[in-house]
Every structure is written in structure tokens, then in C-alpha cells.
Amino acid sequence: MNIDAKYINSIGMILTGCDSILEHPDWSSFAVVFDINEGHMASSGFIYVNDKIIPASASFANLGDKKALSNKIREFQQAVFEACGHKFVQLLIQMNSAGKIHIDFEFDNPKRWNMGPANYRAMREQLRPAFD
């Protein structure tokens, strides 16, 4: 799949300004899962600060355009659809403080990266970015 990196870079830049990241300036990496359907988008994930793991979401209290991130993700979803004929229902974005970004898509299972009491601890580690 050949997708313009501008989408990934823009999403990464916007995410580094989210409230959770700004509250933890010593973050080493983060992982955020976006659940996307036609009328709604939600996010959940974790910030990794040394040995600490902090629950996080992609929320913005001080962003002028509160829909900038969701609009960019929807543009990205459309670009992926045009490239491969499928829309993703979940998007995983992992990033480290050096600016490396990894993304993964889920096209079929809208619960692949869902978190709840039964799998919360496992998901914290499963989503932890591992950049080599």
C-alpha cells in the first residue's frame, strides 16, 4: 500500500500536543488506539514514562480546532480506502519521543485493541511501542 507519509506525520505532530502528552513532558513513548465508525471516533491508550504506564486519550483542551485530529484521521482513512478498497475500523499509532512512528490498521475486527478489566494489564504491554 502506497500512502503519502504526510498523513502519518501530521497525525503524529497533532498527537504530541494532546493534553495527556503535555501533562507528561518526560514521556518516552505512547500508544493510542482510535475506534472509528461513521458517526463517532474515540481514543484510548497509554503513555510510557520510564517504568510508569499512564492511561491516556487523545483529548485537547487548548487546541483551537478541536476536530483537527479527527479530521486528519478521517482523511487518512479515506486515503487508505482509495489505495486498497477497505476502510479501517481501528487505527493504532505508536510513537517515541525521538519522533519514530509506527501505525497498524484493523479492517475487520472493531474490538481487536479494545480494553476492559479482563485484558487491561495485557493491553498495556501489548501496545507498548518497541522501536528497534
CSV table of C-alpha atoms in Angstrom, one decimal:
chain,number,residue,atom,x,y,z
A,1,MET,CA,0.0,0.0,0.0
A,2,ASN,CA,1.5,3.3,-1.0
A,3,ILE,CA,0.1,6.1,1.3
A,4,ASP,CA,1.6,9.6,1.5
A,5,ALA,CA,3.6,9.9,4.7
A,6,LYS,CA,2.1,13.4,5.2
A,7,TYR,CA,-0.9,11.9,6.9
A,8,ILE,CA,1.1,9.9,9.4
A,9,ASN,CA,3.5,12.9,10.1
A,10,SER,CA,0.5,15.3,10.6
A,11,ILE,CA,-1.3,12.9,12.9
A,12,GLY,CA,1.9,12.4,15.0
A,13,MET,CA,2.5,16.1,15.3
A,14,ILE,CA,-1.1,16.8,16.4
A,15,LEU,CA,-0.9,13.9,18.9
A,16,THR,CA,2.3,15.3,20.6
A,17,GLY,CA,0.1,18.3,21.5
A,18,CYS,CA,-2.6,16.4,23.2
A,19,ASP,CA,-3.4,17.0,26.9
A,20,SER,CA,-2.0,13.7,28.1
A,21,ILE,CA,1.4,14.2,26.4
A,22,LEU,CA,1.7,17.8,27.6
A,23,GLU,CA,1.0,16.7,31.2
A,24,HIS,CA,3.9,14.3,31.0
A,25,PRO,CA,6.8,16.1,29.3
A,26,ASP,CA,9.2,13.2,30.2
A,27,TRP,CA,7.3,10.7,28.1
A,28,SER,CA,9.4,8.1,26.3
A,29,SER,CA,6.7,6.7,24.1
A,30,PHE,CA,2.9,6.4,23.7
A,31,ALA,CA,0.3,4.2,22.0
A,32,VAL,CA,-3.2,5.3,21.1
A,33,VAL,CA,-6.0,3.3,19.6
A,34,PHE,CA,-8.7,5.1,17.6
A,35,ASP,CA,-12.0,3.4,17.2
A,36,ILE,CA,-13.7,4.8,14.1
A,37,ASN,CA,-17.2,4.4,12.7
A,38,GLU,CA,-19.3,6.5,10.5
A,39,GLY,CA,-20.6,8.9,13.2
A,40,HIS,CA,-18.1,8.6,16.0
A,41,MET,CA,-14.5,8.4,16.9
A,42,ALA,CA,-13.0,7.5,20.3
A,43,SER,CA,-9.4,7.1,21.5
A,44,SER,CA,-7.7,5.3,24.4
A,45,GLY,CA,-4.1,4.3,25.1
A,46,PHE,CA,-1.1,4.7,27.2
A,47,ILE,CA,1.9,6.9,27.8
A,48,TYR,CA,5.1,5.2,28.8
A,49,VAL,CA,7.4,7.2,31.1
A,50,ASN,CA,10.3,5.0,32.1
A,51,ASP,CA,8.7,2.2,34.2
A,52,LYS,CA,5.4,4.0,34.6
A,53,ILE,CA,2.4,3.4,32.3
A,54,ILE,CA,-0.2,6.1,32.3
A,55,PRO,CA,-3.7,5.7,30.8
A,56,ALA,CA,-4.3,8.3,28.1
A,57,SER,CA,-6.6,9.6,25.4
A,58,ALA,CA,-6.2,12.0,22.6
A,59,SER,CA,-8.0,15.0,24.0
A,60,PHE,CA,-7.2,18.6,23.6
A,61,ALA,CA,-8.3,21.3,26.0
A,62,ASN,CA,-6.4,24.2,24.4
A,63,LEU,CA,-6.4,23.2,20.7
A,64,GLY,CA,-8.1,25.9,18.6
A,65,ASP,CA,-9.6,23.4,16.1
A,66,LYS,CA,-10.8,20.5,18.3
A,67,LYS,CA,-11.6,18.5,15.3
A,68,ALA,CA,-8.2,18.8,13.6
A,69,LEU,CA,-7.1,15.3,14.7
A,70,SER,CA,-10.4,13.5,13.9
A,71,ASN,CA,-10.5,15.3,10.5
A,72,LYS,CA,-6.9,14.2,9.7
A,73,ILE,CA,-7.6,10.6,10.7
A,74,ARG,CA,-10.7,10.6,8.5
A,75,GLU,CA,-8.7,12.0,5.6
A,76,PHE,CA,-6.1,9.2,6.3
A,77,GLN,CA,-8.9,6.6,6.4
A,78,GLN,CA,-10.1,7.8,3.0
A,79,ALA,CA,-6.6,7.7,1.5
A,80,VAL,CA,-6.2,4.1,2.7
A,81,PHE,CA,-9.6,3.3,1.3
A,82,GLU,CA,-8.6,4.7,-2.1
A,83,ALA,CA,-5.4,2.8,-2.0
A,84,CYS,CA,-6.7,-0.6,-1.0
A,85,GLY,CA,-10.5,-0.6,-1.1
A,86,HIS,CA,-11.1,-1.0,2.6
A,87,LYS,CA,-11.7,1.4,5.5
A,88,PHE,CA,-10.0,0.7,8.8
A,89,VAL,CA,-12.2,0.5,11.9
A,90,GLN,CA,-9.4,0.8,14.3
A,91,LEU,CA,-6.0,2.6,14.0
A,92,LEU,CA,-3.1,2.1,16.3
A,93,ILE,CA,-0.5,4.8,16.5
A,94,GLN,CA,2.7,4.2,18.4
A,95,MET,CA,5.4,6.9,18.7
A,96,ASN,CA,8.5,7.5,20.7
A,97,SER,CA,10.0,10.8,21.9
A,98,ALA,CA,12.6,10.7,19.1
A,99,GLY,CA,9.8,11.0,16.6
A,100,LYS,CA,9.6,7.4,15.3
A,101,ILE,CA,6.1,6.5,14.4
A,102,HIS,CA,4.5,3.1,13.8
A,103,ILE,CA,0.9,2.6,12.7
A,104,ASP,CA,-1.2,-0.5,12.4
A,105,PHE,CA,-4.7,-0.9,11.0
A,106,GLU,CA,-7.6,-3.2,11.8
A,107,PHE,CA,-10.1,-3.5,8.9
A,108,ASP,CA,-12.4,-6.3,10.2
A,109,ASN,CA,-12.4,-6.7,14.0
A,110,PRO,CA,-13.6,-3.5,15.7
A,111,LYS,CA,-12.7,-5.0,19.1
A,112,ARG,CA,-9.1,-6.0,18.3
A,113,TRP,CA,-7.5,-3.5,20.6
A,114,ASN,CA,-10.4,-2.8,23.0
A,115,MET,CA,-9.5,-2.6,26.6
A,116,GLY,CA,-11.5,-3.7,29.6
A,117,PRO,CA,-11.0,-5.0,33.1
A,118,ALA,CA,-10.1,-8.5,31.9
A,119,ASN,CA,-7.4,-7.5,29.5
A,120,TYR,CA,-6.2,-4.1,30.7
A,121,ARG,CA,-2.8,-5.2,32.0
A,122,ALA,CA,-2.1,-7.3,29.0
A,123,MET,CA,-3.0,-4.5,26.6
A,124,ARG,CA,-0.7,-2.1,28.4
A,125,GLU,CA,2.2,-4.3,27.3
A,126,GLN,CA,0.8,-5.4,24.0
A,127,LEU,CA,0.5,-1.8,22.8
A,128,ARG,CA,3.9,-0.7,24.2
A,129,PRO,CA,6.0,0.6,21.3
A,130,ALA,CA,9.1,-1.4,20.5
A,131,PHE,CA,11.3,0.5,18.1
A,132,ASP,CA,14.5,-1.3,17.1
